[in-house]
Short mmCIF file of C-alpha atoms and ligand atoms in Angstrom, two decimals:
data_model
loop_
_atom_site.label_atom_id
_atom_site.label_comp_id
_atom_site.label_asym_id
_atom_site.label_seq_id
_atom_site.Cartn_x
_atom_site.Cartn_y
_atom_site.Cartn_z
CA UNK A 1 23.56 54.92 -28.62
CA UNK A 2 21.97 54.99 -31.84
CA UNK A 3 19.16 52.51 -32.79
CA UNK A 4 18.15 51.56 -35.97
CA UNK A 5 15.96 54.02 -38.66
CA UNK A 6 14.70 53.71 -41.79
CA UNK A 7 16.64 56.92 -42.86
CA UNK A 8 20.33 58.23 -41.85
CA UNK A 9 20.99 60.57 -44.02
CA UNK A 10 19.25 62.71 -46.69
CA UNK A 11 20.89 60.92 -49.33
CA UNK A 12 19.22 57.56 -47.91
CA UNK A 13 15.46 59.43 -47.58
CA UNK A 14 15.93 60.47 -51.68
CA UNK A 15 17.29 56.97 -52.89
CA UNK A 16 14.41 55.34 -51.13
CA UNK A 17 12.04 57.70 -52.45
CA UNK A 18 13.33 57.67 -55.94
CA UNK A 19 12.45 53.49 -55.80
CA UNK A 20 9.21 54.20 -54.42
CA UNK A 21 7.74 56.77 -56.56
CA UNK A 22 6.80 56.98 -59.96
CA UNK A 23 9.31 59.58 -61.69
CA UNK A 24 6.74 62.10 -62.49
CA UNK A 25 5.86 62.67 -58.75
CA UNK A 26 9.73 62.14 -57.91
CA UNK A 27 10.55 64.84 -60.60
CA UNK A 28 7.67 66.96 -58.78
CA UNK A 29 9.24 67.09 -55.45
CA UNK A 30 12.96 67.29 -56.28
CA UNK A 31 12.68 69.11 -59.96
CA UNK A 32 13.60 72.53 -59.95
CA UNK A 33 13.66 75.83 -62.08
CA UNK A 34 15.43 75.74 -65.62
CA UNK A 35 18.61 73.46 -65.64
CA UNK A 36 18.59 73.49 -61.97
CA UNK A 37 21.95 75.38 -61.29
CA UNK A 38 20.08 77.06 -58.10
CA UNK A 39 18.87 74.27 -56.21
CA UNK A 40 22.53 72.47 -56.90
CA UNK A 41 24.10 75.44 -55.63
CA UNK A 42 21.83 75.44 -52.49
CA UNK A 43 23.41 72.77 -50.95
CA UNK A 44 26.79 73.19 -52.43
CA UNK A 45 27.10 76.48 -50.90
CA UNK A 46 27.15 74.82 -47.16
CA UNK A 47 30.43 73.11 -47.56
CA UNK A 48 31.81 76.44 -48.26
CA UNK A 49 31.39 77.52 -44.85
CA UNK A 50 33.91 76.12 -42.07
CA UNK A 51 32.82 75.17 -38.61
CA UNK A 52 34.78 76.43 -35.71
CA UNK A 53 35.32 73.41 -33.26
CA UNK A 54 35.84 74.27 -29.64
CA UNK A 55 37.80 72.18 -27.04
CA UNK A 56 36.99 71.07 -23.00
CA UNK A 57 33.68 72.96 -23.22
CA UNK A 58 30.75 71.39 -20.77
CA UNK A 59 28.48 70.25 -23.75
CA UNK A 60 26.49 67.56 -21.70
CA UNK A 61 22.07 67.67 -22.08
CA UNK A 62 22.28 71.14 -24.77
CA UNK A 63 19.64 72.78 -25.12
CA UNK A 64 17.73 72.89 -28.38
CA UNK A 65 14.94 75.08 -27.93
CA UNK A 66 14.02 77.88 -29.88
CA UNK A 67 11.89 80.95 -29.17
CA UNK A 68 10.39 82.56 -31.94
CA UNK A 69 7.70 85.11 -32.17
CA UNK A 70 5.39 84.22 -29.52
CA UNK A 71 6.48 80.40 -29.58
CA UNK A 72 8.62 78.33 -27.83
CA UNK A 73 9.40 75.31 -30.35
CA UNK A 74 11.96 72.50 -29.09
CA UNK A 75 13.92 72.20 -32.22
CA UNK A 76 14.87 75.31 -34.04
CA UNK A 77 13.52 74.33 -37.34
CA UNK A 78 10.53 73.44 -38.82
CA UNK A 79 8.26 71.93 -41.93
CA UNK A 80 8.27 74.63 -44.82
CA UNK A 81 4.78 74.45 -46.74
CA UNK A 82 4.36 72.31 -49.70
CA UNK A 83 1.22 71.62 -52.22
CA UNK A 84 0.39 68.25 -52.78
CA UNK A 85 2.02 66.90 -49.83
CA UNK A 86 -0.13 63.92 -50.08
CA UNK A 87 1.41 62.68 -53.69
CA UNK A 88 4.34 61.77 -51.51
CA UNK A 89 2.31 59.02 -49.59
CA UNK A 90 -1.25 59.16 -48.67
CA UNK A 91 -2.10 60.51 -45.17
CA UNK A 92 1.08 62.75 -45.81
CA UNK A 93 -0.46 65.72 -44.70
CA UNK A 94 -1.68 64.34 -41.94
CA UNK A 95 1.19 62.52 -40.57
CA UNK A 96 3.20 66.32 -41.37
CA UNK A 97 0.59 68.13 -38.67
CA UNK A 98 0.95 65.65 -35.95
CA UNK A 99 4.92 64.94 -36.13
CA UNK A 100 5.23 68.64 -35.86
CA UNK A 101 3.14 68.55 -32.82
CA UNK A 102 4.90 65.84 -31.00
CA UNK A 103 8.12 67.57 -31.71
CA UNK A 104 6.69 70.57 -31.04
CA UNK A 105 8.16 72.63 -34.54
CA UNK A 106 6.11 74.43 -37.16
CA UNK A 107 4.15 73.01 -39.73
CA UNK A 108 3.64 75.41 -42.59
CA UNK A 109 0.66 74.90 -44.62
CA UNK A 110 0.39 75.49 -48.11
CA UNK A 111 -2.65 77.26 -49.56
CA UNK A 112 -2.26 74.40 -52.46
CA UNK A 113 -2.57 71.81 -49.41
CA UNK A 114 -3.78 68.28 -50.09
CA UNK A 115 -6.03 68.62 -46.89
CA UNK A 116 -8.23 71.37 -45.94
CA UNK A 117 -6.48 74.45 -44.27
CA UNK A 118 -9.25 73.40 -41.02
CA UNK A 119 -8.65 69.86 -41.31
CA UNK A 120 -4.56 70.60 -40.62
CA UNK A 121 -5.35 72.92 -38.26
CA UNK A 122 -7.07 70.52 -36.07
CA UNK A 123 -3.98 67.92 -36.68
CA UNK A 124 -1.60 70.00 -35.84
CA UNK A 125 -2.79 72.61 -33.47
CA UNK A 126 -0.85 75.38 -32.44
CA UNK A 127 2.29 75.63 -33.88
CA UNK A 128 0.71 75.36 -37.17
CA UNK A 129 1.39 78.19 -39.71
CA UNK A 130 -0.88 79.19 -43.00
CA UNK A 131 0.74 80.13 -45.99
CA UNK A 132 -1.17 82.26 -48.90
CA UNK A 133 -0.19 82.65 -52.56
CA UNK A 134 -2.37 85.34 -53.51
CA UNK A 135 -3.35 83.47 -57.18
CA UNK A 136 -5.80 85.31 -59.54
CA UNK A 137 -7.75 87.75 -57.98
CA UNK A 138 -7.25 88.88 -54.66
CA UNK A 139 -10.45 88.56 -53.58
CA UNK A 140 -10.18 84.84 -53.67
CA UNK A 141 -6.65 85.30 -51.34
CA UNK A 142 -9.06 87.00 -48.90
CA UNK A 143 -11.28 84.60 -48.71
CA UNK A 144 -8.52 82.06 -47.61
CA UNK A 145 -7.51 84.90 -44.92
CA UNK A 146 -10.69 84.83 -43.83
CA UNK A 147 -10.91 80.78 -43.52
CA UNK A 148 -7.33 80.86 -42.04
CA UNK A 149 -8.91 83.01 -39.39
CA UNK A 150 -11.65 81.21 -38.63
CA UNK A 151 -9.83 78.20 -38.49
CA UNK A 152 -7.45 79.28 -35.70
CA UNK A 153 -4.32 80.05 -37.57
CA UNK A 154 -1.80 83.03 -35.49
CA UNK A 155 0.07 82.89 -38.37
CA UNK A 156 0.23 83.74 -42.15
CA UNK A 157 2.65 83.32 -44.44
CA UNK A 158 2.50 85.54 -47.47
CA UNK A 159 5.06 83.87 -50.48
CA UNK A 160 5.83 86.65 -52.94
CA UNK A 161 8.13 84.74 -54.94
CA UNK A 162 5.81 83.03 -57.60
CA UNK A 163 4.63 86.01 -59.36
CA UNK A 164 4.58 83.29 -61.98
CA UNK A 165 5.09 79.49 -61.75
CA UNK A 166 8.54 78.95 -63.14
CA UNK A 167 9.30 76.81 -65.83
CA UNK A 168 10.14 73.16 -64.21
CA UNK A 169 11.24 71.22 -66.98
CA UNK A 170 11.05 68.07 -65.26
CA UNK A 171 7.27 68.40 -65.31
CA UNK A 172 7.06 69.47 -68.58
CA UNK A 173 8.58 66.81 -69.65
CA UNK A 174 6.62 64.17 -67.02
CA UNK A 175 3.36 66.02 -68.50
CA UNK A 176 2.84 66.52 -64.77
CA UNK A 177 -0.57 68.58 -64.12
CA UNK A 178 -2.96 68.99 -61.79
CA UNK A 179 -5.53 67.48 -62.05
CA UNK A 180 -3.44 64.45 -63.29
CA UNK A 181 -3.58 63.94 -66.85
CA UNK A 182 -2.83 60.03 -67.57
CA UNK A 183 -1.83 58.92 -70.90
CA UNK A 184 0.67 55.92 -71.75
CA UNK A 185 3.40 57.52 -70.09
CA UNK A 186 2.28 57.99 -66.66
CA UNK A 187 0.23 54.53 -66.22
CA UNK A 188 3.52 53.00 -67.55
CA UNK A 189 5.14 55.24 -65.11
CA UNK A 190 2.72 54.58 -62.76
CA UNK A 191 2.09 50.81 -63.13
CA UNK A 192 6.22 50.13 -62.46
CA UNK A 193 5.41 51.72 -58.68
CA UNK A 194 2.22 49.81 -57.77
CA UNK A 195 2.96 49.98 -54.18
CA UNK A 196 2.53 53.84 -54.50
CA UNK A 197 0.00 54.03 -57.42
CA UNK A 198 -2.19 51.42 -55.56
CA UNK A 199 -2.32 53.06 -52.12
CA UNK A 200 -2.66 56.48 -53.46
CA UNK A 201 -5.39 54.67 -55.41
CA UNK A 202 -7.18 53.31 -52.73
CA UNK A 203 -7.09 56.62 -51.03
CA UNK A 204 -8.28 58.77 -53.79
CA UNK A 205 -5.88 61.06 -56.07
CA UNK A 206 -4.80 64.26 -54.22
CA UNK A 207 -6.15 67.32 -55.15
CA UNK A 208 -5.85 70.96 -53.99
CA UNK A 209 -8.14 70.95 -50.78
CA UNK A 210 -8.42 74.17 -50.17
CA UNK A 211 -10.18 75.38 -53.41
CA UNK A 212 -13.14 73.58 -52.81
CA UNK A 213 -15.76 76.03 -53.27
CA UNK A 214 -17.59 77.31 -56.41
CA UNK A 215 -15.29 78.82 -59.01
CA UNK A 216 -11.77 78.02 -57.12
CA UNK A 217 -12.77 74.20 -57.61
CA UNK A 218 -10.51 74.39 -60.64
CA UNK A 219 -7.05 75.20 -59.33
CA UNK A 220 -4.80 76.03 -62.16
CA UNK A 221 -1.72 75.42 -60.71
CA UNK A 222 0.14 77.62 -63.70
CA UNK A 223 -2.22 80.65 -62.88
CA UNK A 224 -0.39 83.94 -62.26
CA UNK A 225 0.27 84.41 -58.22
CA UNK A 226 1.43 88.28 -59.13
CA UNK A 227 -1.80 89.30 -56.75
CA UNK A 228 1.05 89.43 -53.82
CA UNK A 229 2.26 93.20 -54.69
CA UNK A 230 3.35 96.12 -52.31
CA UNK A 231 -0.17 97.06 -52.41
CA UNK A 232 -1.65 94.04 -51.08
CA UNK A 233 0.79 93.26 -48.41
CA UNK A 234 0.09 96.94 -46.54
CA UNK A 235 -3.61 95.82 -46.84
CA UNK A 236 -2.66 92.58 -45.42
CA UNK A 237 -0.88 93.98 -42.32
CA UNK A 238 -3.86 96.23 -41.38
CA UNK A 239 -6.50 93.17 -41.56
CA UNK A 240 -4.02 90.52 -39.71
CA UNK A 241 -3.97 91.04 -36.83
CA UNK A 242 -1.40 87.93 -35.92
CA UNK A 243 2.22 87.13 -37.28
CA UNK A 244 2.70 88.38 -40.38
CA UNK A 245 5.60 86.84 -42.12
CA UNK A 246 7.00 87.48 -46.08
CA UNK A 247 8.38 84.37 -47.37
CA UNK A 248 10.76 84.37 -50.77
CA UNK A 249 13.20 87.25 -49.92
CA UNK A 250 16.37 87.67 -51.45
CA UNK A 251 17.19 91.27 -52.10
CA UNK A 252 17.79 93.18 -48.98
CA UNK A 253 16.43 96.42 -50.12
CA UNK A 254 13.00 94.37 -50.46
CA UNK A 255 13.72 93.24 -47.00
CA UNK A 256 14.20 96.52 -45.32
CA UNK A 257 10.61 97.73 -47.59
CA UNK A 258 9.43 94.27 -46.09
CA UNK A 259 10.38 95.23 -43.00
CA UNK A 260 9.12 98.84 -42.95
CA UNK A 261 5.46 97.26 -43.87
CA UNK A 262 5.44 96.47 -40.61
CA UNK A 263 5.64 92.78 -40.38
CA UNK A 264 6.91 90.37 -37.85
CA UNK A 265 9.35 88.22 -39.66
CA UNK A 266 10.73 87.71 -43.19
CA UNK A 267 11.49 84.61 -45.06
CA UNK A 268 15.00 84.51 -46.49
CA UNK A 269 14.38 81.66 -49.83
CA UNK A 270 14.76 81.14 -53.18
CA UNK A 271 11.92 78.86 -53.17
CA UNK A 272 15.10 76.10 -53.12
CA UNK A 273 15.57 76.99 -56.58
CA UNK A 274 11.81 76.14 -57.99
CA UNK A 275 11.75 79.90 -59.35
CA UNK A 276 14.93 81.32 -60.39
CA UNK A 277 17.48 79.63 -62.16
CA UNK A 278 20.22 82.10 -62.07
CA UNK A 279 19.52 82.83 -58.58
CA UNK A 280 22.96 82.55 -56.05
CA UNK A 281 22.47 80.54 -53.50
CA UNK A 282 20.07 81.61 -50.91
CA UNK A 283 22.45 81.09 -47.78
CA UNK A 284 24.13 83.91 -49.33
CA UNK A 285 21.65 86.48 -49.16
CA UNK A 286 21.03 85.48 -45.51
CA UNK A 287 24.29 87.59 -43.65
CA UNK A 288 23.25 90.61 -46.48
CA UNK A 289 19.64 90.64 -44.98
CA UNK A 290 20.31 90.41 -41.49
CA UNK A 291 22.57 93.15 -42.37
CA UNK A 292 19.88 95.22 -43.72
CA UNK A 293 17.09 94.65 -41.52
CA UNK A 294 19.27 94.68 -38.20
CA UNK A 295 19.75 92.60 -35.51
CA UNK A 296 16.31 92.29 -33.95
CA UNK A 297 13.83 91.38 -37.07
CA UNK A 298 13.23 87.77 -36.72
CA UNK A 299 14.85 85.66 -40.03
CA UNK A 300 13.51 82.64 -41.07
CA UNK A 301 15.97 80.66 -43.78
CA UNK A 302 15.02 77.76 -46.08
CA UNK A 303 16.33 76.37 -49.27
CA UNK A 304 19.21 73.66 -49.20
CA UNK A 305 19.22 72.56 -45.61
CA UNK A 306 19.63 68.66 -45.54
CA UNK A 307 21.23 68.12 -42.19
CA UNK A 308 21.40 69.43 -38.64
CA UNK A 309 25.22 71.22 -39.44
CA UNK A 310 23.74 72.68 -42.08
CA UNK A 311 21.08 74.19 -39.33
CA UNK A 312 23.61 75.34 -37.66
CA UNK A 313 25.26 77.40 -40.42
CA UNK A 314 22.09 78.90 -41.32
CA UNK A 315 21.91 80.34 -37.58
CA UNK A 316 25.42 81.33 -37.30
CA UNK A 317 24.80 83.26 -40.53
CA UNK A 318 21.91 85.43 -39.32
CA UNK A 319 18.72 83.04 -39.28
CA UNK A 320 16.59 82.72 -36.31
CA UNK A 321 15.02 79.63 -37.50
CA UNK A 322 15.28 77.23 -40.15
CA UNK A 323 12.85 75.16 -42.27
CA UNK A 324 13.24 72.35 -44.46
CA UNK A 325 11.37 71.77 -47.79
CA UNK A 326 12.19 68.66 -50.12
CA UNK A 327 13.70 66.37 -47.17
CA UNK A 328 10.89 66.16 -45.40
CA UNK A 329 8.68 65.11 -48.46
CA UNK A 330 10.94 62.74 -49.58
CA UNK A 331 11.51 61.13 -46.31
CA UNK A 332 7.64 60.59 -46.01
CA UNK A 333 7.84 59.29 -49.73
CA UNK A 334 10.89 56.70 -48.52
CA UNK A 335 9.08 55.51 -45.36
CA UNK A 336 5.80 57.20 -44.35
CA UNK A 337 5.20 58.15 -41.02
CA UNK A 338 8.54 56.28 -39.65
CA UNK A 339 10.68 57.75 -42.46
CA UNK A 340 9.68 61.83 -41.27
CA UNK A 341 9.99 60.95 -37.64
CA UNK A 342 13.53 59.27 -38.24
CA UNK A 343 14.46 62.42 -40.45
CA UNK A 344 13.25 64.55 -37.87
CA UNK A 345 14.91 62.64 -34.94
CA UNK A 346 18.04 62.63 -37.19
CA UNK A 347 18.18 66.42 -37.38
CA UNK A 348 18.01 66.96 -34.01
CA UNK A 349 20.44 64.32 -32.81
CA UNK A 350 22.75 65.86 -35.74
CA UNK A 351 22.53 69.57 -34.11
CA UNK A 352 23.20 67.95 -30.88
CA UNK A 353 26.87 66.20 -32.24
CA UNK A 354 27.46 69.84 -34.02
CA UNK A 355 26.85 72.04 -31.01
CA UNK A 356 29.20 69.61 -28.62
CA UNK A 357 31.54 69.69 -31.43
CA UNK A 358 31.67 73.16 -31.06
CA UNK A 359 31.81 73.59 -27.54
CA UNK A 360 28.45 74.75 -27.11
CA UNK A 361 25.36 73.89 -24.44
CA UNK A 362 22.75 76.52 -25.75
CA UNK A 363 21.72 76.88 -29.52
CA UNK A 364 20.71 80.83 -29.03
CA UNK A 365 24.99 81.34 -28.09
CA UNK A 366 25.45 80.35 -31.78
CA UNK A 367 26.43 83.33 -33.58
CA UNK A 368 29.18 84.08 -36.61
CA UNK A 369 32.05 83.68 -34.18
CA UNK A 370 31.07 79.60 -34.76
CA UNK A 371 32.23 80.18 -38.36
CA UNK A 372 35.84 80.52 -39.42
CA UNK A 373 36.38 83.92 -40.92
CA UNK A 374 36.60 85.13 -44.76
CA UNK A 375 40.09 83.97 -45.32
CA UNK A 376 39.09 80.52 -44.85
CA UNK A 377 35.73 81.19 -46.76
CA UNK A 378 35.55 80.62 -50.14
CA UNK A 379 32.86 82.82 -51.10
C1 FMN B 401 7.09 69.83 -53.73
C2 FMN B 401 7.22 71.24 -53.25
C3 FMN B 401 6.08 72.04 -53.16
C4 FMN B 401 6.20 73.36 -52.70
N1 FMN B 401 5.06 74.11 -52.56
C5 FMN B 401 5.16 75.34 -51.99
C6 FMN B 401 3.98 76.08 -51.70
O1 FMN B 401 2.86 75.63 -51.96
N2 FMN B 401 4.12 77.30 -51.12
C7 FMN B 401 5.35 77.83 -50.82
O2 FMN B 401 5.44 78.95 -50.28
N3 FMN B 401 6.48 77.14 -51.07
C8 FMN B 401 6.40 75.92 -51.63
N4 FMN B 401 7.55 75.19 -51.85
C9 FMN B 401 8.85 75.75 -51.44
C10 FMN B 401 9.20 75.37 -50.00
O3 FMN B 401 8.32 75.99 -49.09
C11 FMN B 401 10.63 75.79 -49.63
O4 FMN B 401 10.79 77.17 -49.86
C12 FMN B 401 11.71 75.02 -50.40
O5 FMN B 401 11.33 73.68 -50.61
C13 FMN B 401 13.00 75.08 -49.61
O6 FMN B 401 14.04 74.45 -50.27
P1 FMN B 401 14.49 72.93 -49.98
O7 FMN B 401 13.50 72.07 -50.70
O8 FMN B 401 15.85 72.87 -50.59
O9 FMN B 401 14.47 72.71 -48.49
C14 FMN B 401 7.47 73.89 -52.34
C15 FMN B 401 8.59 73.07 -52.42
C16 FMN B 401 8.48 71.77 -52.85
C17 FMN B 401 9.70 70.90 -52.90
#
């Protein structure tokens, strides 16, 4: 039944990644805010919730399908957007549009994308999502809106939780900037991973794509993002005319405001713990926010997902859909192309064993009633 992958688990994708990268680009992708309390608690908070296993249920050929929005995806989760995806392995970007297209998920494309917004587009067709960070001015964040639109993109992600870029002490202490900055450190860094440092060599360093023209050449990656206020999002919903989704919600008073703006779906994260060290865990928040907003706004929920129960915990807590951030980029950084289509295959296969486990054939009957109750909930 199962054949052999490169990756089998998350814990496989990081150790393989770890070897193969130098430590400052390593530290990049898996680093977090402050002394990184958040992000641990993101995935510790999953084994706190017990899974309800069901007995002499028909579970043969489930269905994993999700609709959301105006999309039907196969897989109920999806690729969360990312800057700099191509420090992870060169082509990364590009291998991240088209695996989302054969397995017909979302790819989520950051405005700090190592490929131009159009270039991904035209990878990854469709299902592929643009999200803004409204940097500087917002007269530059237009502009993208404008590109996004004439691109193609449906759909726009607006991320509201960088007002400022937290302090990552990993890459403070990595001296990890962009543009790179290479002193003795990094080549000596960089020379003990010469498969990496040679092919990203041969490629050309990554850069931030999208800020190729006049002034936004020089994206400052530590440049205030606070251009994403109340003010700007109403504007945004009367010019976009497609999805409109908030990504980086935690509070669900900001989620009902979020909601009463008038937009189509809102992004339960803590940025997997990049932004706010003291943050609780952002699976957490989801049940309080589906609370808030009702049963019929759609929920997306990232930050801490590694495997497919873990999917299927974010669901039964109030999530319509699910994306993943670090695992994906670190399974590209383990194996390339293979290692995100064996993650990806993994996930699936893994929400498959969960959903026969519990006695289920159709992912949109999992609701709360999956989940043991409080008592056995150590919350
Ligand atoms: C290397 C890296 C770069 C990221 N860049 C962005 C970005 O440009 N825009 C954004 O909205 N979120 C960004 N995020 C956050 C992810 O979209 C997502 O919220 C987070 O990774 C989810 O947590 P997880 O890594 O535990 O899955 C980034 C995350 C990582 C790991």
């Amino acid at each position: 039944m199962w054949e052999t992958k490169s990756i089998i688990s998350f814990e496989d994708a990081k150790a393989k990644a770890k070897r193969r990268l130098p430590r400052m680009i390593f530290d990049f992708i898996e680093g977090s805010a402050g002394r990184e309390v958040a992000a641990e608690k993101n995935l510790q908070i999953f084994n706190d919730f017990y899974l309800r296993s069901k007995v002499l249920a028909p579970v043969e050929d489930p269905k994993l399908n999700a609709d959301f929005l105006n999309y039907s995806f196969d897989l109920p989760f999806g690729i969360a957007p990312m800057g700099m995806c191509n420090l992870a392995w060169p082509g990364a970007d590009r291998n991240l549009a088209e695996a989302a297209k054969t397995f017909k998920i979302p790819h989520c494309v950051s405005t700090a994308a190592s490929s131009s917004l159009e270039e991904l587009k035209k990878w990854g067709g469709d299902q592929t999502w643009f999200q803004l960070y409204v940097n500087r001015s917002a007269k530059e964040a237009w502009t993208m809106v404008d590109r996004a639109d004439a691109a193609g993109y449906t759909t726009l992600i607006l991320t509201v939780d960088v007002p400022v870029v937290s302090r990552r002490v990993r890459d403070l202490r990595n001296g990890f900037v962009v543009p790179f900055k290479i002193g003795l450190k990094q080549f000596i860094d960089f020379a003990l991973h010469p498969n990496w440092s040679l092919s990203t060599i041969m490629k050309g360093i990554p850069e931030p794509k999208n800020f190729r023209h006049g002034s936004q050449n020089s994206f400052d990656r530590n440049a205030s993002r606070a251009g994403a206020n109340w003010e700007f999002l109403g504007e945004l919903r009367k010019r976009w005319k497609g999805n409109l989704i908030v990504k980086g919600v935690m509070d669900p008073e900001d989620a009902k405001r979020i909601q009463n703006a008038g937009v189509n779906a809102i992004w339960v994260s803590n940025h997997g713990g990049r932004q706010l060290d003291g943050s609780p865990p952002a699976l957490l928040a989801l049940p309080e926010i589906r609370d808030s907003v009702g049963p019929n706004l759609p929920l997306i929920f990232d930050s801490g997902v590694r495997s497919g129960e873990d999917i299927v915990k974010a669901l039964a807590l109030g999530a319509n859909f699910v994306m993943l951030g670090r695992p994906i980029m670190l399974a590209i950084a383990a194996s390339s192309e293979k290692g995100l289509n064996d993650y990806i295959s993994m996930l699936k296969e893994e929400i498959k064993v969960v959903m026969a486990q519990l006695g289920l054939k159709d992912l949109s009957k999992i609701s709360g009633d999956v989940l043991y109750d409080d008592i056995y909930t150590k919350m």
